[in-house]
Short mmCIF file of C-alpha atoms in Angstrom, two decimals:
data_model
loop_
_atom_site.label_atom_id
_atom_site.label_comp_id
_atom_site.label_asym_id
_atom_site.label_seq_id
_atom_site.Cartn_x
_atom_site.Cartn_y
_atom_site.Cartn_z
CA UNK A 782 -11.43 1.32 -10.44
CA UNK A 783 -12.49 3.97 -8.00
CA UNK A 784 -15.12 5.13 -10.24
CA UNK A 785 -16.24 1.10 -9.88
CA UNK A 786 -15.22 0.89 -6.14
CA UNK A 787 -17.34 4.69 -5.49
CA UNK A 788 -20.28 2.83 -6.98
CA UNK A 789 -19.88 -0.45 -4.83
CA UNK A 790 -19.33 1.37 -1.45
CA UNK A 791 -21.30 4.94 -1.44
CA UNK A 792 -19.14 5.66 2.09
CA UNK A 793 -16.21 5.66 0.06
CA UNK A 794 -17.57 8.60 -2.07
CA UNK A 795 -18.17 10.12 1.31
CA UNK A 796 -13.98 9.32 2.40
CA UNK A 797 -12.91 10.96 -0.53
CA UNK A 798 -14.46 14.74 -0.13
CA UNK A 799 -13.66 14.40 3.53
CA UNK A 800 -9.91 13.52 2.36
CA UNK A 801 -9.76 16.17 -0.17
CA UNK A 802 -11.18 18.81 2.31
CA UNK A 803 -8.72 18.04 4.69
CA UNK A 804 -5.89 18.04 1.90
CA UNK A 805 -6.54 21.31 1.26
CA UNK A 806 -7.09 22.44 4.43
CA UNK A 807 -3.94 21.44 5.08
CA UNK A 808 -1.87 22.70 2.36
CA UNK A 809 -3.80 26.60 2.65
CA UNK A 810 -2.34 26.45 6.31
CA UNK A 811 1.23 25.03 4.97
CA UNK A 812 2.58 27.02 2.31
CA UNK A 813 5.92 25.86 3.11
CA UNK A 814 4.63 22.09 2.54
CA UNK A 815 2.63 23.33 -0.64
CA UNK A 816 5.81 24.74 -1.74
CA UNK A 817 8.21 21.73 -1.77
CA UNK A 818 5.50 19.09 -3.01
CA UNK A 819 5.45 21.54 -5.88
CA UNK A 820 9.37 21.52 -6.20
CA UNK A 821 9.41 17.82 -6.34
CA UNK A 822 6.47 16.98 -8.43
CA UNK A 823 4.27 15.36 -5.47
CA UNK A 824 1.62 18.35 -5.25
CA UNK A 825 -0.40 16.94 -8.30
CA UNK A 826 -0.30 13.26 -7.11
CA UNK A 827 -1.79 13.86 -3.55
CA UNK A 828 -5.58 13.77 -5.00
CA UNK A 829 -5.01 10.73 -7.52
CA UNK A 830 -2.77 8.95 -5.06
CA UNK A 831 -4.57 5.31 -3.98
CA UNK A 832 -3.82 2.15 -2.57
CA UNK A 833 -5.66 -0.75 -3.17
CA UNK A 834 -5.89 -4.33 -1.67
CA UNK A 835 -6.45 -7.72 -3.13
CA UNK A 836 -6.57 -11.45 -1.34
CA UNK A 837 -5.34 -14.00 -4.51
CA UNK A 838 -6.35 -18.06 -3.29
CA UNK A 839 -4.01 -19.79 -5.71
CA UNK A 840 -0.55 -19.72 -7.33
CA UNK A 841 -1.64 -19.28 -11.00
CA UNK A 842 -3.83 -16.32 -10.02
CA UNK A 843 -0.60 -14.54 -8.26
CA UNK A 844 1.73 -15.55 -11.12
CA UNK A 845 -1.07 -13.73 -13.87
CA UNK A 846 -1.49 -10.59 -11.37
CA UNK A 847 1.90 -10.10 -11.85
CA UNK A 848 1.90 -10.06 -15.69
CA UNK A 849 -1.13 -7.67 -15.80
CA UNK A 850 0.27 -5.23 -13.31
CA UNK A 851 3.24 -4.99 -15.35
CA UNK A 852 1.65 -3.58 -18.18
CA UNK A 853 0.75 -0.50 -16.42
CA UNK A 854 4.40 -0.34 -14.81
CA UNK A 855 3.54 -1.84 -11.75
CA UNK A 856 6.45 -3.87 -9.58
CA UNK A 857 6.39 -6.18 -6.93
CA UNK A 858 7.78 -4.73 -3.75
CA UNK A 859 8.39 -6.34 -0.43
CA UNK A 860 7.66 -9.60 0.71
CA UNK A 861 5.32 -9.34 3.70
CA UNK A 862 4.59 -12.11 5.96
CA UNK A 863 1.18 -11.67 7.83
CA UNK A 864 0.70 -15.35 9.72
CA UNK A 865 2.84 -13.61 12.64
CA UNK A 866 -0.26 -11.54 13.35
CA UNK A 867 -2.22 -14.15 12.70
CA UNK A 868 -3.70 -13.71 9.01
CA UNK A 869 -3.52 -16.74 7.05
CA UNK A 870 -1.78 -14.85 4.02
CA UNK A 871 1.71 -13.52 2.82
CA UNK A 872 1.90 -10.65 0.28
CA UNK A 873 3.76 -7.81 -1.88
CA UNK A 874 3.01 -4.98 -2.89
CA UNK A 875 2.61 -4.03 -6.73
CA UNK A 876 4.03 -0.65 -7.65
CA UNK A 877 5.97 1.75 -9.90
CA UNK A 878 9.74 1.86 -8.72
CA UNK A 879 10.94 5.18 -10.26
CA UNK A 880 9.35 8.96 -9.09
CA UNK A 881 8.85 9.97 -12.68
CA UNK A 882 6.58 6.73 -12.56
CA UNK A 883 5.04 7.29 -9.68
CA UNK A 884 4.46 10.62 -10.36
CA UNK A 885 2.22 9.89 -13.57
CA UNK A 886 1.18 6.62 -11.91
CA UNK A 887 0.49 7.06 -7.78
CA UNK A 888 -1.08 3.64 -7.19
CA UNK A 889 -0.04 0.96 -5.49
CA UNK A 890 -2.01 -2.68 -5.06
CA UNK A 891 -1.22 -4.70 -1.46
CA UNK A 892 -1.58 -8.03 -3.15
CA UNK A 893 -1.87 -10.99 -0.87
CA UNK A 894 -2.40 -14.99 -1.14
CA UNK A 895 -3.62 -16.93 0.70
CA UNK A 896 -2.14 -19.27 2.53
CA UNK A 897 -3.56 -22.83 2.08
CA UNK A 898 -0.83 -24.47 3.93
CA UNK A 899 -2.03 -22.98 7.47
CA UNK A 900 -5.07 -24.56 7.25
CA UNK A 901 -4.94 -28.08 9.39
CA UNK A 902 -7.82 -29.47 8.74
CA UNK A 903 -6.34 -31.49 5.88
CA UNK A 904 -10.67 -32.16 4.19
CA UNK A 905 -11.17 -28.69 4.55
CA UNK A 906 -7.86 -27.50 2.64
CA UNK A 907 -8.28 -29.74 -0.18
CA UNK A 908 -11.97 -28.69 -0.70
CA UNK A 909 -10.74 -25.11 -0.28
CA UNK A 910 -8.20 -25.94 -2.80
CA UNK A 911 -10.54 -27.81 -5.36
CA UNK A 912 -13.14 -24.57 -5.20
CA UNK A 913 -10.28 -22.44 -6.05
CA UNK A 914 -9.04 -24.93 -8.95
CA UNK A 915 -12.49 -23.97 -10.84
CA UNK A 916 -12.48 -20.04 -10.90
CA UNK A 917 -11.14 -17.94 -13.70
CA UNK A 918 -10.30 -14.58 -12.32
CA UNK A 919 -9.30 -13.06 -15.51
CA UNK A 920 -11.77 -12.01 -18.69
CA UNK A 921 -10.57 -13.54 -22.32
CA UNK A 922 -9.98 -10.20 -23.37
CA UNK A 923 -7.62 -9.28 -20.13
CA UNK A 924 -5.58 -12.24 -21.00
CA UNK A 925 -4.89 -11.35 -24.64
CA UNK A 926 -4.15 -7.75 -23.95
CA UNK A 927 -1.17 -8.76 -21.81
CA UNK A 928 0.09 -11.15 -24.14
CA UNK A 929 -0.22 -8.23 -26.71
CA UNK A 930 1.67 -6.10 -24.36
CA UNK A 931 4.15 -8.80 -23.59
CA UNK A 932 5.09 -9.36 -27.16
CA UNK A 933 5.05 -5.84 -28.24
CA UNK A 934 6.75 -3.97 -25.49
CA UNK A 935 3.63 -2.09 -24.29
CA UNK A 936 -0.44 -1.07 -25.91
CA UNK A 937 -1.25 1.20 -28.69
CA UNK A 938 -3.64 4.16 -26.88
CA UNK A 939 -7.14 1.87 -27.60
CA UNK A 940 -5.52 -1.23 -26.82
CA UNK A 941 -4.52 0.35 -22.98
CA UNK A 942 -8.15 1.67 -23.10
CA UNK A 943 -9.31 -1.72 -23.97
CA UNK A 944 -6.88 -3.01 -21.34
CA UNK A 945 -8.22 -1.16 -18.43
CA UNK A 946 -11.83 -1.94 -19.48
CA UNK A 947 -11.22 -5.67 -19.35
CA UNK A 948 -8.67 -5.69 -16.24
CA UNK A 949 -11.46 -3.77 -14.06
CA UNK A 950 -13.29 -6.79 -13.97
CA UNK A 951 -11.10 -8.89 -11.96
CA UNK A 952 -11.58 -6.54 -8.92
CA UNK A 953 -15.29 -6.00 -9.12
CA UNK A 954 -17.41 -7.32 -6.17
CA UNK A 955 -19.91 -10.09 -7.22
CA UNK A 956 -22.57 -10.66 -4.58
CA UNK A 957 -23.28 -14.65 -5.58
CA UNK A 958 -21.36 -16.92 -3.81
CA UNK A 959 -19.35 -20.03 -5.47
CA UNK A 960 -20.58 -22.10 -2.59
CA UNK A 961 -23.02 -23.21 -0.69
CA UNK A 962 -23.58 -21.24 2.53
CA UNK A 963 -22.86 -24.31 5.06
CA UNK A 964 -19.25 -24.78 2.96
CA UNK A 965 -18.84 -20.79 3.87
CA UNK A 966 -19.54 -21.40 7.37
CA UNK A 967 -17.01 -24.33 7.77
CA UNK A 968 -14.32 -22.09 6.13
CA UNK A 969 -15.06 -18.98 8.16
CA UNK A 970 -14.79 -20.79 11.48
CA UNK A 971 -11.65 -21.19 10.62
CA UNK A 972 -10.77 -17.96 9.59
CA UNK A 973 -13.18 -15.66 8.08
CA UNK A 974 -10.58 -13.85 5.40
CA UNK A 975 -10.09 -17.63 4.01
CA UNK A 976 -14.06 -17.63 3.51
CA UNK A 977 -13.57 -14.32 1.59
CA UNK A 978 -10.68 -15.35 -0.61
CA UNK A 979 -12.29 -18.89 -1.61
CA UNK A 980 -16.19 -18.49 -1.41
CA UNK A 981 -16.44 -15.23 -4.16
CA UNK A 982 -15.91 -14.90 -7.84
CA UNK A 983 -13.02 -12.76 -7.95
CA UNK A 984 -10.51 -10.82 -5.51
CA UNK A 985 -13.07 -7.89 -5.22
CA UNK A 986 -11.10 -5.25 -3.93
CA UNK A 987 -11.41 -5.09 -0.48
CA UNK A 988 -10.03 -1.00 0.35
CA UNK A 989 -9.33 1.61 -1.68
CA UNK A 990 -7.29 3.87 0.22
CA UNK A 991 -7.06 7.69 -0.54
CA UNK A 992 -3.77 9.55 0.83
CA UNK A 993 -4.05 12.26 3.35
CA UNK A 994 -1.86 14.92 4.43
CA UNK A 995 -3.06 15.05 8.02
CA UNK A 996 -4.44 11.61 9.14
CA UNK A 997 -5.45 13.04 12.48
CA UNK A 998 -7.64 15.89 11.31
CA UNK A 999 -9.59 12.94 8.87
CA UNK A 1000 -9.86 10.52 11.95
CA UNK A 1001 -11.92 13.54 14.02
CA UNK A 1002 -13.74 14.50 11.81
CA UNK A 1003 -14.83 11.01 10.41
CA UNK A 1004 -17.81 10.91 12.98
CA UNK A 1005 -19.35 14.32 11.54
CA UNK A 1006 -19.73 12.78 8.34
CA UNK A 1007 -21.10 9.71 9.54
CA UNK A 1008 -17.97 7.28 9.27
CA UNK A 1009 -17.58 4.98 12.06
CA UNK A 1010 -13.64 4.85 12.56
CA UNK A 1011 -11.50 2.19 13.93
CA UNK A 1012 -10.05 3.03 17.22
CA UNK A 1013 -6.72 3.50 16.52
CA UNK A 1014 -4.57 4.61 13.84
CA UNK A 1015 -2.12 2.18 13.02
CA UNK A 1016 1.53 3.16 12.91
CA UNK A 1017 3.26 5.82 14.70
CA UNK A 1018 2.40 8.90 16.38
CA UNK A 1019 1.99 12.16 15.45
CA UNK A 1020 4.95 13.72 14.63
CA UNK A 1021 6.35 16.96 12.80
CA UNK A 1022 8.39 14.84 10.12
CA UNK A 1023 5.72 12.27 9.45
CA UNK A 1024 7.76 8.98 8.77
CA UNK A 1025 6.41 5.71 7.52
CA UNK A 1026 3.27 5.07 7.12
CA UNK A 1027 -0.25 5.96 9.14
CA UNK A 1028 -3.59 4.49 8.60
CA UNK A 1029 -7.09 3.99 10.05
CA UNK A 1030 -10.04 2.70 8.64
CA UNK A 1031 -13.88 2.50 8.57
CA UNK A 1032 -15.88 -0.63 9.62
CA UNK A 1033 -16.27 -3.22 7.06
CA UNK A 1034 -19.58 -2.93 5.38
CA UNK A 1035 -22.37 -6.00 6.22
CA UNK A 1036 -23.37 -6.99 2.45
CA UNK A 1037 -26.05 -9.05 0.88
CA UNK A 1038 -24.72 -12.58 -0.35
CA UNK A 1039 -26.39 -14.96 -2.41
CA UNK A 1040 -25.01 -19.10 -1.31
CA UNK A 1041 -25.26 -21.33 -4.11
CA UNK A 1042 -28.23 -24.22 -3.18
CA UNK A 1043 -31.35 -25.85 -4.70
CA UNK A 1044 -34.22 -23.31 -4.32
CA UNK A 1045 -32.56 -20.29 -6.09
CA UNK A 1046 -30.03 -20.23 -3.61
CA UNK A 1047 -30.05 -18.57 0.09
CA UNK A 1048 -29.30 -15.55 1.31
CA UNK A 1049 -26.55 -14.56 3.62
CA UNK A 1050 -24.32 -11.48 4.56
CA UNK A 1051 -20.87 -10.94 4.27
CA UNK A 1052 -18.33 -8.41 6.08
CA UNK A 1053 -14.72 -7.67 4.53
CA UNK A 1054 -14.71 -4.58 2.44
CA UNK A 1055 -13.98 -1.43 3.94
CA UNK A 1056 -12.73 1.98 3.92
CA UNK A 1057 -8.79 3.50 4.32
CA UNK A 1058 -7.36 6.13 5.21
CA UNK A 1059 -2.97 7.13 4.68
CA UNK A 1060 -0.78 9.31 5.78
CA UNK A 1061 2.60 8.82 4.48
CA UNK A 1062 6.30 10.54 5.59
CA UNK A 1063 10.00 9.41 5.10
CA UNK A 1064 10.97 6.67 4.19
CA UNK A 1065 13.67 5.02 6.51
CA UNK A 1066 16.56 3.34 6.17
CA UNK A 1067 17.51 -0.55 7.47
CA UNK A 1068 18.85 1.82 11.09
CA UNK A 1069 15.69 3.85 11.17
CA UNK A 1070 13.59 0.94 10.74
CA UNK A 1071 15.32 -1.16 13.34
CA UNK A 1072 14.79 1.79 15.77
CA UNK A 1073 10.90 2.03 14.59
CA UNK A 1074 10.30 -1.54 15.00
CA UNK A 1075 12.00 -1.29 18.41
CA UNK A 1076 10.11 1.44 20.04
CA UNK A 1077 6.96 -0.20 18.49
CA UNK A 1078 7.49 -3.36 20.53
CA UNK A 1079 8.35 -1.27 23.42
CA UNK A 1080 4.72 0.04 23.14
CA UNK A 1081 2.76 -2.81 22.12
CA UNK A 1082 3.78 -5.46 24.58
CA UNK A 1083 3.59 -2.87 27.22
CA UNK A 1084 1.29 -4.13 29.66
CA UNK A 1085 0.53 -7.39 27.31
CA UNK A 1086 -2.23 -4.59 25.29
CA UNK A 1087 -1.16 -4.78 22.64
CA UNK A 1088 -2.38 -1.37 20.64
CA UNK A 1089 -5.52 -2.03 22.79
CA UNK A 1090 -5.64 0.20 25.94
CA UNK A 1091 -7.63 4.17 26.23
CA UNK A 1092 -3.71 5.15 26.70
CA UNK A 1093 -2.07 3.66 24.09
CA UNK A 1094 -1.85 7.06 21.94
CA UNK A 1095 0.05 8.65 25.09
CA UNK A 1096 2.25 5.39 25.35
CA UNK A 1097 3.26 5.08 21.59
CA UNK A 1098 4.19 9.24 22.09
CA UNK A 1099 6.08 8.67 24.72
CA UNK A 1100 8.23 6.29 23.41
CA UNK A 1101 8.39 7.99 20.49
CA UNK A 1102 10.44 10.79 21.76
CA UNK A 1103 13.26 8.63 21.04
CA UNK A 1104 12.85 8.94 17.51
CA UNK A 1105 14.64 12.00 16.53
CA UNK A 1106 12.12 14.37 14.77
CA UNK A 1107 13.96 16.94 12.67
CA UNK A 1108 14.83 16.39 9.10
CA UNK A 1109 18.77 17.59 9.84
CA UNK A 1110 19.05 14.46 12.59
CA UNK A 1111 17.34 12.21 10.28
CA UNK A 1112 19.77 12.70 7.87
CA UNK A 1113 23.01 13.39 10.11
CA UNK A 1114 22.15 10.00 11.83
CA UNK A 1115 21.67 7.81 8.49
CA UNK A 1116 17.48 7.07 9.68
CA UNK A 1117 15.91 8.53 6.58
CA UNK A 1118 16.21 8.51 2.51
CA UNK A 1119 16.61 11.45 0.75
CA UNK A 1120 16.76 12.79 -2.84
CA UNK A 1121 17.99 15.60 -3.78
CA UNK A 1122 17.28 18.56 -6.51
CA UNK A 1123 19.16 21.58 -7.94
CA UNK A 1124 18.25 25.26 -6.37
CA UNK A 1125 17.73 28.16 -8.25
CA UNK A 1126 21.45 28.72 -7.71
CA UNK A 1127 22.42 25.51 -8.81
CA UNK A 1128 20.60 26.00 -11.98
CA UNK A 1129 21.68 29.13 -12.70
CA UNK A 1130 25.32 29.51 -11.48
CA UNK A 1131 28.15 26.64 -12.87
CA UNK A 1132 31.80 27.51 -11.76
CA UNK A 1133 34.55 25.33 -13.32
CA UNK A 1134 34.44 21.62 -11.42
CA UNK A 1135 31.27 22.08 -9.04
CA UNK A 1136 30.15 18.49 -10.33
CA UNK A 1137 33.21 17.27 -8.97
CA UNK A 1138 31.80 18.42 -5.53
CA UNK A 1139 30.79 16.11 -3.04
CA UNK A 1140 26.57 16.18 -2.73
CA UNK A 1141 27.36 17.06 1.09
CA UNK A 1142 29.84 20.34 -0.47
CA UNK A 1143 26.75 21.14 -3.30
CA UNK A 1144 24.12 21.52 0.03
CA UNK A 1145 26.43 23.06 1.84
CA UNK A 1146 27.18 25.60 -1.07
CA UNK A 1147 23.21 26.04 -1.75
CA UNK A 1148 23.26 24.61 -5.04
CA UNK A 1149 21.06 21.64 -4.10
CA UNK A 1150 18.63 20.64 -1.27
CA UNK A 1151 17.89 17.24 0.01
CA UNK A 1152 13.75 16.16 0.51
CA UNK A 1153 12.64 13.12 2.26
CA UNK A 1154 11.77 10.04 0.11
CA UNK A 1155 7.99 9.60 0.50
CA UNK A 1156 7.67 5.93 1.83
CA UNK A 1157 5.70 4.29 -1.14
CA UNK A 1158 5.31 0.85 0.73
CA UNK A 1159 3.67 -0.62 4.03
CA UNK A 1160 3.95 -2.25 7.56
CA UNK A 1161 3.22 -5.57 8.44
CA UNK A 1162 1.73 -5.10 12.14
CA UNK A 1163 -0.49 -2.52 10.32
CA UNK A 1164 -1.66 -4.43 7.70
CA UNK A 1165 -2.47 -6.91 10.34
CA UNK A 1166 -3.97 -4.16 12.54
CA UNK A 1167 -6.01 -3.07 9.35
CA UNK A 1168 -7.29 -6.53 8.72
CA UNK A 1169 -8.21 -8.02 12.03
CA UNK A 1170 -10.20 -5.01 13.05
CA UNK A 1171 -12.35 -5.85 10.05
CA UNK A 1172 -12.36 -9.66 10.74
CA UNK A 1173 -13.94 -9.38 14.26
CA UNK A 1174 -12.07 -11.53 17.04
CA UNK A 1175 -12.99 -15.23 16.76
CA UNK A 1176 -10.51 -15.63 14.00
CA UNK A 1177 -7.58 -18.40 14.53
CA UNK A 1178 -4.24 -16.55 15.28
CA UNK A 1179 -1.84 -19.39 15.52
CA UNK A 1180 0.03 -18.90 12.25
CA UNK A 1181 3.01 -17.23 13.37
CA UNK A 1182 6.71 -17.94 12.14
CA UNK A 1183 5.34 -19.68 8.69
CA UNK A 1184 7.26 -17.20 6.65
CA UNK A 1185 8.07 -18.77 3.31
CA UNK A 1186 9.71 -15.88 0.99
CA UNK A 1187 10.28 -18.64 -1.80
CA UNK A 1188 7.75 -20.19 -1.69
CA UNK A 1189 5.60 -16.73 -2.91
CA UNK A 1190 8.33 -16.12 -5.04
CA UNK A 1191 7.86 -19.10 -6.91
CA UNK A 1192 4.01 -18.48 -7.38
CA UNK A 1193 4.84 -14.98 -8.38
CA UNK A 1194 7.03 -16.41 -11.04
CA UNK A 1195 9.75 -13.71 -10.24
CA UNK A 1196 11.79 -12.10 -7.10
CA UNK A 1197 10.55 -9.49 -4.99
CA UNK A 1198 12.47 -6.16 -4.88
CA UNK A 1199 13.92 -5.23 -1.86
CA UNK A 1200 12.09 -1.75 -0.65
CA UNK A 1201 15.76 -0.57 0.41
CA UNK A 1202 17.58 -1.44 -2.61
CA UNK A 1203 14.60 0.73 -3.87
CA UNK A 1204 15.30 3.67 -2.25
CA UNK A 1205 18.62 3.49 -2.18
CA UNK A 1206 18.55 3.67 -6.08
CA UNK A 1207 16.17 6.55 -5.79
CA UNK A 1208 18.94 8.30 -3.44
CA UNK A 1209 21.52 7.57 -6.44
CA UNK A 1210 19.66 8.91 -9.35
CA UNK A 1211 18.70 11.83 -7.62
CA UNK A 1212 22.51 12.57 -6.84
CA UNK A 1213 23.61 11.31 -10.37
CA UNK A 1214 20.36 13.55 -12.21
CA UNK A 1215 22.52 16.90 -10.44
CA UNK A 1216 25.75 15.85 -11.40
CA UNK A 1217 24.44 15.00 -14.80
CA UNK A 1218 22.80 19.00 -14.99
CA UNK A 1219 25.77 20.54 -13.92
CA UNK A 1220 27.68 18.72 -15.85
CA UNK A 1221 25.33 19.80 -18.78
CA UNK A 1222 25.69 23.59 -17.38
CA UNK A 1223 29.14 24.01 -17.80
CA UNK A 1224 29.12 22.57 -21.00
CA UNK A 1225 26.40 25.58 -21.93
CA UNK A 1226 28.61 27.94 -20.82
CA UNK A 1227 31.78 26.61 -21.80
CA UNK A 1228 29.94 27.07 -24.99
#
């Protein structure tokens, strides 16, 4: 897919040597943050890591996405709402759950669909609807591989190669237009993502985001390598324990279309697809997520802005400073996961009933060390951020409070996971996987 995606949009190419510069910029003047990505098997991940980004129009299409993610081990995560900020869409994101996964698999798809309901004009919707009705998003071959996976537990080696071959497809951009280019005007002056999600082929993927370790360095030096950035990253501030998640983005590209029509058909442009940039930290619990939606609202309805505003960076760091910034407070005060992993002492030294200890006693003792949880998921007001400042300004933004959690979950065909129950079960296996090796220890030298 980024092979594909690289081909489609040449400026991604462009994002990716500027990320991977940056990365190991980074890391050369970090040997300390070098040093614990390599204890906890993140170092290798940072240059495959992506997320990508999909807009699904109807309930079959969601309910199939599922199915073919799950072959590779992918999840659905989180149930995000995005009419509040005025995107016609709700969404989840598709991921592996467990770090040896993620480890061997660092992708992650933001997979939304769209919301037919918000549209008022009831004509429109059902012509929306009826356009929808007559696409087939998936290849022949796609759909037999996950039913071969589905009744055989998994692929053979050419049957995954096969797999990926045929699954590409779904997410590759096709210029030609399913409709006619007065149809595409009705439905993007009423919001221009709904245009994008009904008048095309496919769900081409709109971003393919690389992962950075220092967002800020990529956002200044975007401009030297040609790369018109957004304004403002989206998220929170610069910080010394990164938490969350930080993004920014390049301008969506203006592309040739081709509208269905009598004479050949007539050509039009089309704006959606663009690049991403991430930067992600700790993941935080239900308490430090209350406190970072709190102090985000503080900033944003400042002054009615918004994240709009030349001092917006200085308000959101200023408000900020209430968000403790030390791994130790994290942890004393319950705001962050973390998993933790055996020392060399702990590996090497097993007196009688040290996996009796408490995991607080084992830290204390030096036998283990605690490292944040990276935060594998997203934000809704970024997301939002993200997609309006790709959308331009005319769009409708009267959606909000049309949450409908069941609703997606019934399309989906299955329940979301909640993202804390998540890491919460990551916190557990990491303390059970060191009770579990001492355990194993002793019994060594017992022997």
């Amino acid at each position: 897919m980024s092979r594909m995606y690289r081909s489609e949009v040449p400026q991604y190419g462009t994002l990716m040597e500027l990320v991977a510069d940056v990365n190991a910029a980074t890391l050369a003047a970090d040997p300390r943050l070098r040093a614990n990505l390599e204890r906890t098997d993140d170092l290798e991940r940072i240059d495959l890591e992506r997320h990508g980004a999909i807009r699904l129009g109807t309930a079959g299409e969601l309910f199939t996405m599922r199915r073919l993610f799950a072959v590779m081990g992918m999840q659905p995560v989180g149930y995000y709402d995005l009419s509040v900020a005025g995107v016609p869409v709700h969404s989840t994101a598709f991921r592996p759950v467990h770090a040896e996964s993620l480890a061997r698999n660092p992708f992650r798809v933001f997979t939304s669909l769209l919301r037919l309901d918000l549209i008022a004009d009831e004509g429109l919707r059902a012509e929306a609807a009826a356009i929808l009705a007559r696409r087939r998003i998936f290849t022949p071959g796609a759909l037999s591989l996950i039913e071969t996976a589905e009744r055989n537990g998994g692929l053979t080696d050419a049957e995954a190669d096969s797999f990926v071959a045929e699954a590409v497809e779904t997410f590759r951009w096709h210029r030609e237009a399913t409709v006619d280019s007065e149809t595409y005007k009705r439905l993007s002056a009423v919001h221009r993502l709904i245009a994008d999600v009904v008048c095309f082929k496919g769900p081409h993927i709109n971003h393919l985001t690389p992962r950075t370790l220092d967002i800020d360095a990529v956002q200044a030096e975007m401009p030297a390598r040609g790369i018109a950035a957004k304004d403002v990253i989206e998220g929170p501030p610069t910080r010394r324990c990164p938490i969350l998640l930080r993004q920014t983005s390049f301008k969506a590209l203006e592309e040739p279309i081709l509208f269905r029509g009598e004479g050949g058909g007539e050509a039009g442009t089309h704006t959606a697809r663009f690049g991403e940039i991430e930067q992600r930290g700790l993941a935080l619990t239900p308490k430090g997520r209350a406190l970072y939606d709190e102090l985000l609202s503080q900033v944003r309805d400042a002054g009615g802005q918004g994240n709009a505003g030349a001092d917006y960076a200085t308000r959101l760091a200023d408000v900020f400073q209430a968000f403790p910034d030390d791994h130790d407070t994290l942890r004393r005060e319950g705001l962050g996961y973390f998993r933790f992993v055996l020392t060399a002492k702990g590996r090497a030294v097993a007196p009688a009933g040290l996996d009796a200890l408490s995991i607080e006693a084992l830290e204390a003792a030096g036998h283990v060390e605690a490292y944040p949880i990276v935060y594998e998921d997203f934000l809704p007001v970024s997301a939002a951020g993200i997609f309006q400042s790709n959308l331009g300004g005319e769009e409708q933004r009267s959606y909000a409070g049309n949450a409908s959690r069941s609703a997606f979950e019934e399309a989906l065909g299955s329940p979301v996971a909640d993202e804390f129950q998540v890491y919460e079960d990551a916190v557990a296996r990491s303390i059970e996987g060191v009770r579990a090796a001492l355990a194993g220890r002793l019994r060594s030298d017992a022997a």
